XYZ file of C-alpha atoms in Angstrom:
615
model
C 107.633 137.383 114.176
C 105.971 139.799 116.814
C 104.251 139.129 119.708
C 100.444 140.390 118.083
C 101.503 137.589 115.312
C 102.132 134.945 117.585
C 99.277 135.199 119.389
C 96.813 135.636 116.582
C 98.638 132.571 114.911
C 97.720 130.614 118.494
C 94.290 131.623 118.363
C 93.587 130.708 115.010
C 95.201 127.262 116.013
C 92.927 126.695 118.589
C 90.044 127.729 116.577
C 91.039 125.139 113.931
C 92.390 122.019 116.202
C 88.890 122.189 118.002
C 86.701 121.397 114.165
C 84.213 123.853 115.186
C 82.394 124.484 111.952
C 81.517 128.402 112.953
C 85.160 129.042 113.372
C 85.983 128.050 110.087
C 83.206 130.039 108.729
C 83.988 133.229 110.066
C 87.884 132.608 108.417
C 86.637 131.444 105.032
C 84.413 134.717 105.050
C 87.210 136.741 105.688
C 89.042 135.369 102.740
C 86.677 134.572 100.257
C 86.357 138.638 100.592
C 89.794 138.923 99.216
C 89.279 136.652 95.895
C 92.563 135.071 96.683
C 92.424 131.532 95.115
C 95.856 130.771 96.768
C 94.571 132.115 99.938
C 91.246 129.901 99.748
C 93.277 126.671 98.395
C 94.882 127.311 101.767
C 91.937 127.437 104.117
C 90.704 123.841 102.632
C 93.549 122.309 103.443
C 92.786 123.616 106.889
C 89.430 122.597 106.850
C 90.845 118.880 106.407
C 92.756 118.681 109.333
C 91.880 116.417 111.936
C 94.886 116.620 114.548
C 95.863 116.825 118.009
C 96.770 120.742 119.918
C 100.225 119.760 119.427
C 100.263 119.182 115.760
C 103.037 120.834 113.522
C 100.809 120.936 110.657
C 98.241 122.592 112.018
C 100.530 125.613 113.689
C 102.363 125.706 110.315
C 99.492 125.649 107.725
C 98.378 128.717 109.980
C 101.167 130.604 110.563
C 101.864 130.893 105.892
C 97.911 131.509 105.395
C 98.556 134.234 107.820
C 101.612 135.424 106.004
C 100.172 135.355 102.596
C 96.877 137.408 104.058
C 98.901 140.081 105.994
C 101.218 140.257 102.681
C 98.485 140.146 100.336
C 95.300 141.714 101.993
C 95.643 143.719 105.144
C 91.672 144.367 105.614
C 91.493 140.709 105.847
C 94.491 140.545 107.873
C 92.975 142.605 110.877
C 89.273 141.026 110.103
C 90.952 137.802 111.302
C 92.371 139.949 114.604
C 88.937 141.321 115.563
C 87.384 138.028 114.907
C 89.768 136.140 117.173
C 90.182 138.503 119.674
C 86.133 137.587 119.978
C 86.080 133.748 119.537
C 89.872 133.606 121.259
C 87.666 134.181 124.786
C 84.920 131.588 124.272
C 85.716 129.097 126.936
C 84.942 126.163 123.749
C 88.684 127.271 122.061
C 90.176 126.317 125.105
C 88.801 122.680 125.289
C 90.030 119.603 123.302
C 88.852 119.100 119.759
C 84.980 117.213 120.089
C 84.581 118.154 123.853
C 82.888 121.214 123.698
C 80.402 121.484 126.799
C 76.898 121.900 126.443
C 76.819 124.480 128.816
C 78.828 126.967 130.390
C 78.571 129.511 133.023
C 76.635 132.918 132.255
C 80.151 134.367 132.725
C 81.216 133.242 129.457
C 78.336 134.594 127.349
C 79.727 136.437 124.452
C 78.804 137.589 121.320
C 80.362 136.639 117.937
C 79.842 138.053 114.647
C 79.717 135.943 111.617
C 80.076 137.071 107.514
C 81.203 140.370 108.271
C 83.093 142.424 110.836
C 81.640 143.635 113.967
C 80.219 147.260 113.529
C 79.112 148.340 116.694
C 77.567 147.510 120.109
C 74.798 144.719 120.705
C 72.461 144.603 123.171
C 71.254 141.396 124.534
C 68.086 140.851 127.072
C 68.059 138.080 129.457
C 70.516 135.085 130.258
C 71.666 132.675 127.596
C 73.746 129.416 128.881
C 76.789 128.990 125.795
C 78.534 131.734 123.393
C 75.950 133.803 121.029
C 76.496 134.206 117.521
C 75.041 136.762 115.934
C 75.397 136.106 111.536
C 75.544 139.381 110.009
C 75.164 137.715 106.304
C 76.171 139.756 103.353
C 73.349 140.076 101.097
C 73.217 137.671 98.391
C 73.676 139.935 95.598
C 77.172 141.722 96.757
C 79.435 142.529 94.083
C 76.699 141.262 91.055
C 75.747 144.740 89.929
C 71.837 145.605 88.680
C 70.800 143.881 85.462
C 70.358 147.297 83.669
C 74.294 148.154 85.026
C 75.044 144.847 82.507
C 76.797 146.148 79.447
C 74.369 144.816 75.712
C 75.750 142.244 74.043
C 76.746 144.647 70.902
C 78.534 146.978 72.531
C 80.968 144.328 74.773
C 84.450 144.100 73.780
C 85.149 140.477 73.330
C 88.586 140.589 74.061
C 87.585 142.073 77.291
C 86.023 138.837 78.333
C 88.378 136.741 77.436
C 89.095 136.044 73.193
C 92.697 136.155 72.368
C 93.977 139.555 70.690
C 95.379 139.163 67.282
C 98.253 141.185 65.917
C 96.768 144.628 64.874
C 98.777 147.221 62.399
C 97.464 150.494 61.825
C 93.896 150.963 60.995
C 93.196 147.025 61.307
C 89.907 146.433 63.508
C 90.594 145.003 66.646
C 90.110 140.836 65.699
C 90.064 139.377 62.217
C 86.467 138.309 61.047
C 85.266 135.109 62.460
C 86.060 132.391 60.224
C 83.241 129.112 60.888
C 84.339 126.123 62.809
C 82.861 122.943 61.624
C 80.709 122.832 64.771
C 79.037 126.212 64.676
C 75.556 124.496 63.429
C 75.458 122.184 66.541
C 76.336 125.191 68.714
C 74.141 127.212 67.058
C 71.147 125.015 67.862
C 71.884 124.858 71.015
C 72.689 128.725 71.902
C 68.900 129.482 70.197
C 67.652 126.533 72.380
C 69.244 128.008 75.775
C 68.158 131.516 74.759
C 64.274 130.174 74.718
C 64.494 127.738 77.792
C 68.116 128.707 79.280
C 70.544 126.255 80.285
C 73.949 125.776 79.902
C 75.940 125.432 76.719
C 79.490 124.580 76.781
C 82.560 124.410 74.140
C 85.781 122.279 74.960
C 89.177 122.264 73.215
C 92.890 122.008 73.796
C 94.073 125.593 74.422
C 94.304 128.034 71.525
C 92.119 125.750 69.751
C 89.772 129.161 69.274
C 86.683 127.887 71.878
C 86.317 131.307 73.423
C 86.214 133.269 70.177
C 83.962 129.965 68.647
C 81.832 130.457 71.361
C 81.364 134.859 71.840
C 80.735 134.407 68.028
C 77.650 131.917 68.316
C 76.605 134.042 71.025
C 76.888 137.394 69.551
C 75.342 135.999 65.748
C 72.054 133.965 67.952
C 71.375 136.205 70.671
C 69.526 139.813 70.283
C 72.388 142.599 70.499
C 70.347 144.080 73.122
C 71.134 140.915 75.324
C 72.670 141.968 78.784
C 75.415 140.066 79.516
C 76.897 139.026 82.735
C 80.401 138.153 82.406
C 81.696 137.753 86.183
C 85.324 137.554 87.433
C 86.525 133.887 88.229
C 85.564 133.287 92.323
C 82.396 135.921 92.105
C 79.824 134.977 94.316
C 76.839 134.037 92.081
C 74.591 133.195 94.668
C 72.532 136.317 94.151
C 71.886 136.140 90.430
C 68.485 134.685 91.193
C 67.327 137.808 93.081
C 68.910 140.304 90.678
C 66.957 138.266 87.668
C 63.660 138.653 89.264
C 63.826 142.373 88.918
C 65.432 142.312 85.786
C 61.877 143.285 83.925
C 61.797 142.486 80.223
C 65.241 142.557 79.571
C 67.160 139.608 77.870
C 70.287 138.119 79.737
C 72.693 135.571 78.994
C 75.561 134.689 81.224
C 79.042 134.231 79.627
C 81.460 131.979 81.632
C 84.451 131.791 79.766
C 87.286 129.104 81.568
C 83.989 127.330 83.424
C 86.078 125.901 86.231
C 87.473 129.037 87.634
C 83.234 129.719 88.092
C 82.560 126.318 90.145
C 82.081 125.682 93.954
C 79.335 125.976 96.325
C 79.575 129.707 95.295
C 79.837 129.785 92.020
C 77.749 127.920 89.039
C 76.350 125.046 91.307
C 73.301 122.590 89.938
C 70.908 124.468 91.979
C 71.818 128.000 90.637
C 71.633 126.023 86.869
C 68.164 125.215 87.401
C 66.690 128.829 88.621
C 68.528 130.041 85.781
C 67.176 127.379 83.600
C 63.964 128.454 85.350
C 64.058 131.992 84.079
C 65.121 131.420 80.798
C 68.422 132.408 81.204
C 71.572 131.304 78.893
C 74.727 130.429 80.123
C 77.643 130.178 77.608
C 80.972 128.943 78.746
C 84.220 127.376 77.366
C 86.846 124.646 79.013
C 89.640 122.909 78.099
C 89.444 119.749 77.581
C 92.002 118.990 80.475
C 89.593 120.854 82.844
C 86.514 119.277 81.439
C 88.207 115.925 81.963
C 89.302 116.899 85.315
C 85.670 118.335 86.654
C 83.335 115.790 84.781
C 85.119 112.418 85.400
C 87.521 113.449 88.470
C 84.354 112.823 91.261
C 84.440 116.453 92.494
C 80.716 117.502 93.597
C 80.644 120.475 90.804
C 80.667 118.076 88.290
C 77.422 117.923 88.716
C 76.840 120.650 86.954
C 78.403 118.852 83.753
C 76.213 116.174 83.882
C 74.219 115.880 80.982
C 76.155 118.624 79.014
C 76.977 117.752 75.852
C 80.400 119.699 75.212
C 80.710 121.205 71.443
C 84.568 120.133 70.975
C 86.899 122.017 68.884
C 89.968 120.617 67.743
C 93.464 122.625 67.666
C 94.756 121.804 64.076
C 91.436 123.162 61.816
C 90.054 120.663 59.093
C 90.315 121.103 55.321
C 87.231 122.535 55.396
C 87.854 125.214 57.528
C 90.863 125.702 56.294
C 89.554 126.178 53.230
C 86.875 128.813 54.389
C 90.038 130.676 56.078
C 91.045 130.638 52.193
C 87.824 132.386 51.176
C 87.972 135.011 53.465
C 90.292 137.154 51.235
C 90.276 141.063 53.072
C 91.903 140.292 56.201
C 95.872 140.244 56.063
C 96.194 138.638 59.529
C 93.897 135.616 58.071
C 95.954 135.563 54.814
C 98.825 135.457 56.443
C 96.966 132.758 58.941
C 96.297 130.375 55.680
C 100.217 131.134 54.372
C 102.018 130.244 56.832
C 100.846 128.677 59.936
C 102.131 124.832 60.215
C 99.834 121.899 60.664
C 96.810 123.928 60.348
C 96.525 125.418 63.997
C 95.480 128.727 62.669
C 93.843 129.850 65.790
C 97.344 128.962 67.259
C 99.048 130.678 64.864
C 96.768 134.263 65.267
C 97.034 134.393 69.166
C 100.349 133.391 70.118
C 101.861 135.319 67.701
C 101.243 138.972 69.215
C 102.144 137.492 73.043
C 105.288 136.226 72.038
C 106.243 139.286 69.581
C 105.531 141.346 73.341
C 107.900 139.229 75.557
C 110.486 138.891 72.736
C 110.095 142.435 72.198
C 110.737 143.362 75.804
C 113.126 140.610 76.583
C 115.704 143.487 74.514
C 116.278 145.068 77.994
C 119.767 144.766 79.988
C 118.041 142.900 82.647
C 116.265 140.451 80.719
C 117.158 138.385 77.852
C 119.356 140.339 75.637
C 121.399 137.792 73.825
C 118.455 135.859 73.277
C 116.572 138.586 72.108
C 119.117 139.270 69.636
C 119.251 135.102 68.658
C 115.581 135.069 67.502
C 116.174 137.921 66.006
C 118.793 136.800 63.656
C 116.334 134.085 62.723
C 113.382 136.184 62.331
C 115.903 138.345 59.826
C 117.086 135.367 57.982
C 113.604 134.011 57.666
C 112.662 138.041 56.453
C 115.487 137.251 53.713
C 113.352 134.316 51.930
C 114.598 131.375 53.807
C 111.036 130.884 56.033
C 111.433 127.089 54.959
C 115.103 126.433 56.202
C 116.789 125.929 59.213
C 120.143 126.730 60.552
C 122.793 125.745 63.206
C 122.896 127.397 66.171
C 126.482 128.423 65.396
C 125.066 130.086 62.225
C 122.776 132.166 64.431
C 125.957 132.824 67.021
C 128.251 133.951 64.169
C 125.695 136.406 62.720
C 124.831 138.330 66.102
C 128.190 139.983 65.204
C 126.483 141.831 62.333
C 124.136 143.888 64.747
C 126.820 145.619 66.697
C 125.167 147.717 69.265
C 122.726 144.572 70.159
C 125.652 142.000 70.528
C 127.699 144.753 72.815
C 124.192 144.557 75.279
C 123.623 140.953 74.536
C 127.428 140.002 76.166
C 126.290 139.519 79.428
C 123.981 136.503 78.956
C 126.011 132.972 77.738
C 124.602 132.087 74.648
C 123.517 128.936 75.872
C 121.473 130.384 78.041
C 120.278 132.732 75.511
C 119.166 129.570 73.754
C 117.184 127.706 76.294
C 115.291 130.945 76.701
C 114.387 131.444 72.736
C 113.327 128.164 72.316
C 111.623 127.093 75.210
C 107.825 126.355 75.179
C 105.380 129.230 75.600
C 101.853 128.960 76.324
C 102.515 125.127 75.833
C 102.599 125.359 72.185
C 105.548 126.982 70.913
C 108.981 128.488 71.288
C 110.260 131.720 69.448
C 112.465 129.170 68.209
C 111.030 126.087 66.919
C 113.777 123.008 66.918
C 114.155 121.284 62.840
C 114.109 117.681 61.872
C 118.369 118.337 62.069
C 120.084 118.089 65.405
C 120.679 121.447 66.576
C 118.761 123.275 63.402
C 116.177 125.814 64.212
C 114.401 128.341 62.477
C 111.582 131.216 64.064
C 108.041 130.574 64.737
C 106.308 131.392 61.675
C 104.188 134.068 63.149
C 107.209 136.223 64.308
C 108.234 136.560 60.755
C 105.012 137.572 59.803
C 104.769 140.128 62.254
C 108.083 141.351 61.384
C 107.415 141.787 57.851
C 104.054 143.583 58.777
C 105.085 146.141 61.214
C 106.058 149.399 59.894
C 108.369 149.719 63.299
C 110.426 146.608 63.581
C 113.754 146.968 63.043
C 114.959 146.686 59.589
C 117.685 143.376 58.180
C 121.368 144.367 58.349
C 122.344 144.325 55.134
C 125.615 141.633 55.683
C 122.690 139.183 56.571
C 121.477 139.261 53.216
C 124.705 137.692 52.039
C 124.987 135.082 54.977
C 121.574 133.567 53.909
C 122.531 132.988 50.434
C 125.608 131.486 51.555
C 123.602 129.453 54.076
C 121.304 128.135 51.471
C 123.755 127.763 48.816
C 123.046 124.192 46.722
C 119.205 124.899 46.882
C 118.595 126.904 43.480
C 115.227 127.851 44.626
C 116.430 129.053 48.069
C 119.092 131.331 46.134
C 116.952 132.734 43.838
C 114.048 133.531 46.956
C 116.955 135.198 48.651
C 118.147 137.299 45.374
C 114.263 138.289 44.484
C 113.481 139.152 48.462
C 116.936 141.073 48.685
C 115.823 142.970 45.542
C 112.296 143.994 46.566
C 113.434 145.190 50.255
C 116.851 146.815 49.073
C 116.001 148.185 45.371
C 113.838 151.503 47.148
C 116.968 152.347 49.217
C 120.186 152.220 46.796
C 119.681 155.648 45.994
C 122.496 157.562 47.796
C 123.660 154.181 49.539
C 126.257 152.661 48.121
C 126.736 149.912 50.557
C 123.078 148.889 49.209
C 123.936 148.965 45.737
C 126.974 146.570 46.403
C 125.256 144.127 48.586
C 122.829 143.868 45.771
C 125.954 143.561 43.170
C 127.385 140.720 45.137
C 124.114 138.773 45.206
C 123.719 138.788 41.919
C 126.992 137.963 41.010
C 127.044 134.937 43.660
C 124.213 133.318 41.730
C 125.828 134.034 37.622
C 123.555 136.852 37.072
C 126.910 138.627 36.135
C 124.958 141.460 33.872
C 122.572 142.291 37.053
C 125.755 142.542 39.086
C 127.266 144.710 37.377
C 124.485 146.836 37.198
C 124.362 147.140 40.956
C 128.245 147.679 41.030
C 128.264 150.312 38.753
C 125.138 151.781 40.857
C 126.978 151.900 44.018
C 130.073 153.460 42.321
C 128.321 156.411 40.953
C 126.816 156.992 44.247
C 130.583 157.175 45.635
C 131.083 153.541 46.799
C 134.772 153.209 46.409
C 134.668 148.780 46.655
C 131.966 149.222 43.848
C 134.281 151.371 41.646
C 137.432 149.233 42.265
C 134.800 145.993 40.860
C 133.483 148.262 37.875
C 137.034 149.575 36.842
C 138.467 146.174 36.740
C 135.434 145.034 34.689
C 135.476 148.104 31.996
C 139.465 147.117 32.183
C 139.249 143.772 31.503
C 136.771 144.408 28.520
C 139.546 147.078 27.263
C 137.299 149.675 28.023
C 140.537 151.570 29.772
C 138.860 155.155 29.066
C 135.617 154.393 31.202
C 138.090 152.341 33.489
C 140.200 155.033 34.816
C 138.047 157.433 36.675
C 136.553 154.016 38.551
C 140.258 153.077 39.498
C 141.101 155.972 40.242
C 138.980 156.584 43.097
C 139.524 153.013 44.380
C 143.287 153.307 44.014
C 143.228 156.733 46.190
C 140.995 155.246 48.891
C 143.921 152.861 49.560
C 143.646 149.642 47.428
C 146.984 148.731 46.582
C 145.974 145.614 43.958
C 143.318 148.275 42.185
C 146.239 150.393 42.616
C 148.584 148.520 40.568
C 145.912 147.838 37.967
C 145.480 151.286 37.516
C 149.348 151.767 36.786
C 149.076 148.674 34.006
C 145.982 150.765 32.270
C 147.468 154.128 32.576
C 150.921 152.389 30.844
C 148.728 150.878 28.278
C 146.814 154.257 27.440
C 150.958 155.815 27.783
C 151.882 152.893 24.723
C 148.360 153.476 23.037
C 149.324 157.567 22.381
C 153.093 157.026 22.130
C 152.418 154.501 18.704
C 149.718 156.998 17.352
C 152.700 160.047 17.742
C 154.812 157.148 15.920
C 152.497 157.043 12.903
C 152.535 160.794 12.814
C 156.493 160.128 12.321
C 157.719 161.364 15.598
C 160.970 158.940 15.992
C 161.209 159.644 19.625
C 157.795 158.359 20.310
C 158.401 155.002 18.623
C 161.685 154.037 20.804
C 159.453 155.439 24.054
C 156.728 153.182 22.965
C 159.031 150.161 22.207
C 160.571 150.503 25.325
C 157.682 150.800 27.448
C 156.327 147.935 25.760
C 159.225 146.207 27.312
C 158.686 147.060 30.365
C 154.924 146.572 31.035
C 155.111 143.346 28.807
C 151.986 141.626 27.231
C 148.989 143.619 28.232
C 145.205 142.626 27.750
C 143.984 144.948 25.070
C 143.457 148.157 27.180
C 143.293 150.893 24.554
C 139.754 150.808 23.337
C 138.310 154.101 22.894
């Protein structure tokens, strides 16, 4: 810590220990100007102390708000120097807390500047007894740009100001069409009401229970398009609105406050600045959770004033059977199809927000450094869910057995446990869901319903190894109706891409063939064969064989028995012997004696053979 630290930090102490209100003033200007919530959380706790000089607290609460604001905001940072290097000579500093004289020499006259940092020289006429402070007050308006600078109400991006993002593929617009809440004819009422006499109207929910997109929507369908909106950062200084509405001519305004407590405070929305804007006929529409509400309205803090009398449109999380069913009627939209398919419990507004946030982190959790081997864990469920089983869930050895099939991913994945890579999938994002969601089974889990979608809908994600299709049928093996979803899903992802793949053709083959659909199976087999799958052909030979179709057999076993399969290889000898006897007793008709003892001995030798010499 250097020396030009340590003595700011002293000053600053001083300042503080003797509860002079100017002194705190001038250091809450200096960082309100860096919209630093930490940093201002910081200087109230300051501005509670009551303690002697030689208080710890005090030193220490000082010395980390002035390592956050030299970290975090150097202007502010050397603000603070010139401003103590002023107030650090005012004989008051010096003097126990509450025993600042009443008057002090002429010597110690001084000037001080307050709200802003000192710009230049000031003269001063006559003799004043005591320090002078001169307030150099930034105007009211700083930072609120001119009403004809706001942006219309039609052309604002709504997801700029704060309504989730849905997942978006190709030419999709931007959000999914609004689908109506039960409570959209209160709230419209009362947004047409505010827009003729102002005042504030406010929708509450749990989060991602839809109340910002609930509320943009009753604001964008009730208000003129031409509306200019005002749609401030949390912390701006809204003192100034007043002043910046008086000139605003005839234009239409509304004020959009979405999260309502991060715009609170002496500051911010206070009951005062309500009524001038209720004054001018000026709209405010804002959302909070119902936590927040809760917190602001009942907890006794002086903005809850500004709640008083507001009668909060509440939305719930899980959607009625009403809306539901309007989600149902919206038809077009595949994000809202997809919405009324498959999100659980009805929280469809749940379902279209968190889906595209946790697709991003799972997406980028791929990377060495982050969360490979749980990457690759939801993964494998997303995959298995992609193979028909959406409804099932599986042990978490399942899902460690099958990151073998992706064999560049597991080689990455090695150097994260795989109980860690576990905690990470399935903890709780966004304190709704995990990218893993736990099943009624001990250790079962399956993917969040909304990765699968997105999955399935993205012409980039990464396609099912094909191995996986057979360990989902064998995991849902018992449940006909799982089988047959895996079989008819298999068949409608793999049936485009047999052509010139064998290893397609066979995995389809083996399906079939797992569930009795021998004739399908064989199908597949003999597909893969002809497009040079040597398994396939050592499967279709043996078939043709064991029907005595040894002609069509051959060529099949042939290729299998080359490749290296010593059974297929020894089946092939057995044919071939049969097709030897088969010619040998047709030369013995013809009355060739030397055919008949070759064919009676090699009868012998081969003994009873399944009927291999149909033509």
């Amino acid at each position: 810590m250097d020396a030009e630290f340590k003595a700011l930090a002293r000053k600053l102490t001083r300042a503080v220990e003797s509860g002079d209100p100017d002194a705190y003033e001038l250091m809450s200007d200096a960082v309100d100007r860096t919209r630093n919530s930490f940093l201002q959380m910081r200087l109230m706790k300051l501005q509670g102390i009551r303690s002697g000089p030689a208080d710890l607290d005090v030193r220490m609460e000082v010395l980390g708000l002035l390592h956050e604001v030299k970290r975090t905001s150097p202007d502010a940072y050397d603000e603070l120097e010139e401003m103590a290097d002023i107030l650090g000579e005012d004989e008051p500093w010096h003097t126990a807390r509450g025993s600042r004289p009443r008057t002090l020499a002429p010597a110690a006259t001084h000037n001080a500047v307050s709200g802003g940092a000192f710009r230049g020289p000031m003269v001063q006429a006559g003799t004043f007894s005591g320090g002078v402070h001169t307030y150099y007050g930034q105007p009211q308006h700083a930072g609120l740009p001119p009403v004809t600078d706001w942006p219309r109400l039609d052309a604002s991006d709504p997801i700029a100001f704060g309504v989730r993002r849905t997942r978006r593929i190709g030419d999709e617009p931007p959000l999914p069409p609004y689908v109506a809440r039960d409570g959209d004819p209160v709230l419209k009422e009362r947004v047409r009401a505010a827009a003729t006499s102002g005042g504030l109207v406010l929708v509450t929910g749990e989060p991602l229970s839809g109340k910002s997109r609930t509320a943009w929507a009753a604001m964008l369908t009730n208000l003129s398009g031409t509306t200019r909106l005002l749609a401030p950062s949390p912390g701006t200084d809204l003192r100034g609105l007043p002043a910046l509405l008086r000139d605003r001519g005839p234009e239409q305004c509304v004020i959009w406050l979405d999260d309502l407590e991060g715009h609170l405070g002496e500051h911010g929305l206070t009951p005062a600045l309500l009524t001038e804007l209720v004054q001018r006929h000026v709209p405010v529409i804002a959302t909070m959770s119902d936590e927040a509400y809760d917190a602001h309205r009942f907890g006794g803090q002086a903005c809850g004033r500004v709640l008083v009398g507001v009668d909060p449109v509440e939305l719930s999380l899980v959607w009625t059977a009403d809306e539901v069913g309007r989600l149902n009627e919206t038809g077009g939209d595949s994000r809202l199809r997809d919405a009324g398919s498959w999100c659980e419990d009805g929280r469809v507004t749940m379902y279209l927000a968190v889906g595209p946030e946790l697709w991003d982190e799972w997406w980028r959790a791929r990377r060495p450094n982050a969360h490979p081997h749980g990457h690759l864990l939801v993964r494998v469920a997303m995959d298995l869910a992609r193979c028909g089983t959406v409804d099932a869930t599986f042990p978490s050895s399942l899902l460690r057995e099958a990151c073998a099939l992706y064999e560049r991913e597991a080689a990455q994945a090695a150097g994260e446990s795989f109980e860690d890579a576990l905690v990470w999938a399935s903890e709780v994002r966004h304190g709704v869901t995990g990218m893993l969601v736990a099943g009624e089974e001990p250790d079962a889990w399956k993917v969040f319903a909304a990765l699968h979608r997105d999955a399935v809908s993205r012409p980039d994600a990464p396609s099912v190894p094909l191995g996986l299709w057979l360990t989902a049928l064998e995991a849902v093996r018992g449940d006909p109706e799982l089988e047959e979803l895996v079989v008819d899903f298999a068949q409608c992802e793999l049936e485009d891409e047999a052509d010139g793949r064998p290893e397609v053709g066979l995995v389809l083959g083996r399906l079939y063939r797992a569930t009795g659909q021998n004739e399908s199976a064989e199908q597949w087999f003999r597909h893969s064969a002809d497009a040079g799958g040597v398994e396939a052909a050592g499967i279709v030979g043996q078939a043709l064989a064991d029907r005595g179709s040894a002609v069509e057999a051959i060529p099949y076993l042939e290729r299998a028995a080359e490749a290296g399969a010593v059974d297929i290889g020894a089946r092939l000898a057995a044919v071939l012997a049969g097709r030897a006897v088969f010619w040998l007793e047709k030369l013995a008709e013809s009355g060739s004696p030397e055919a008949d003892r070759c064919a009676r001995r090699l009868r012998e030798a081969i003994g009873p053979q399944t009927d291999t010499v149909k033509e």
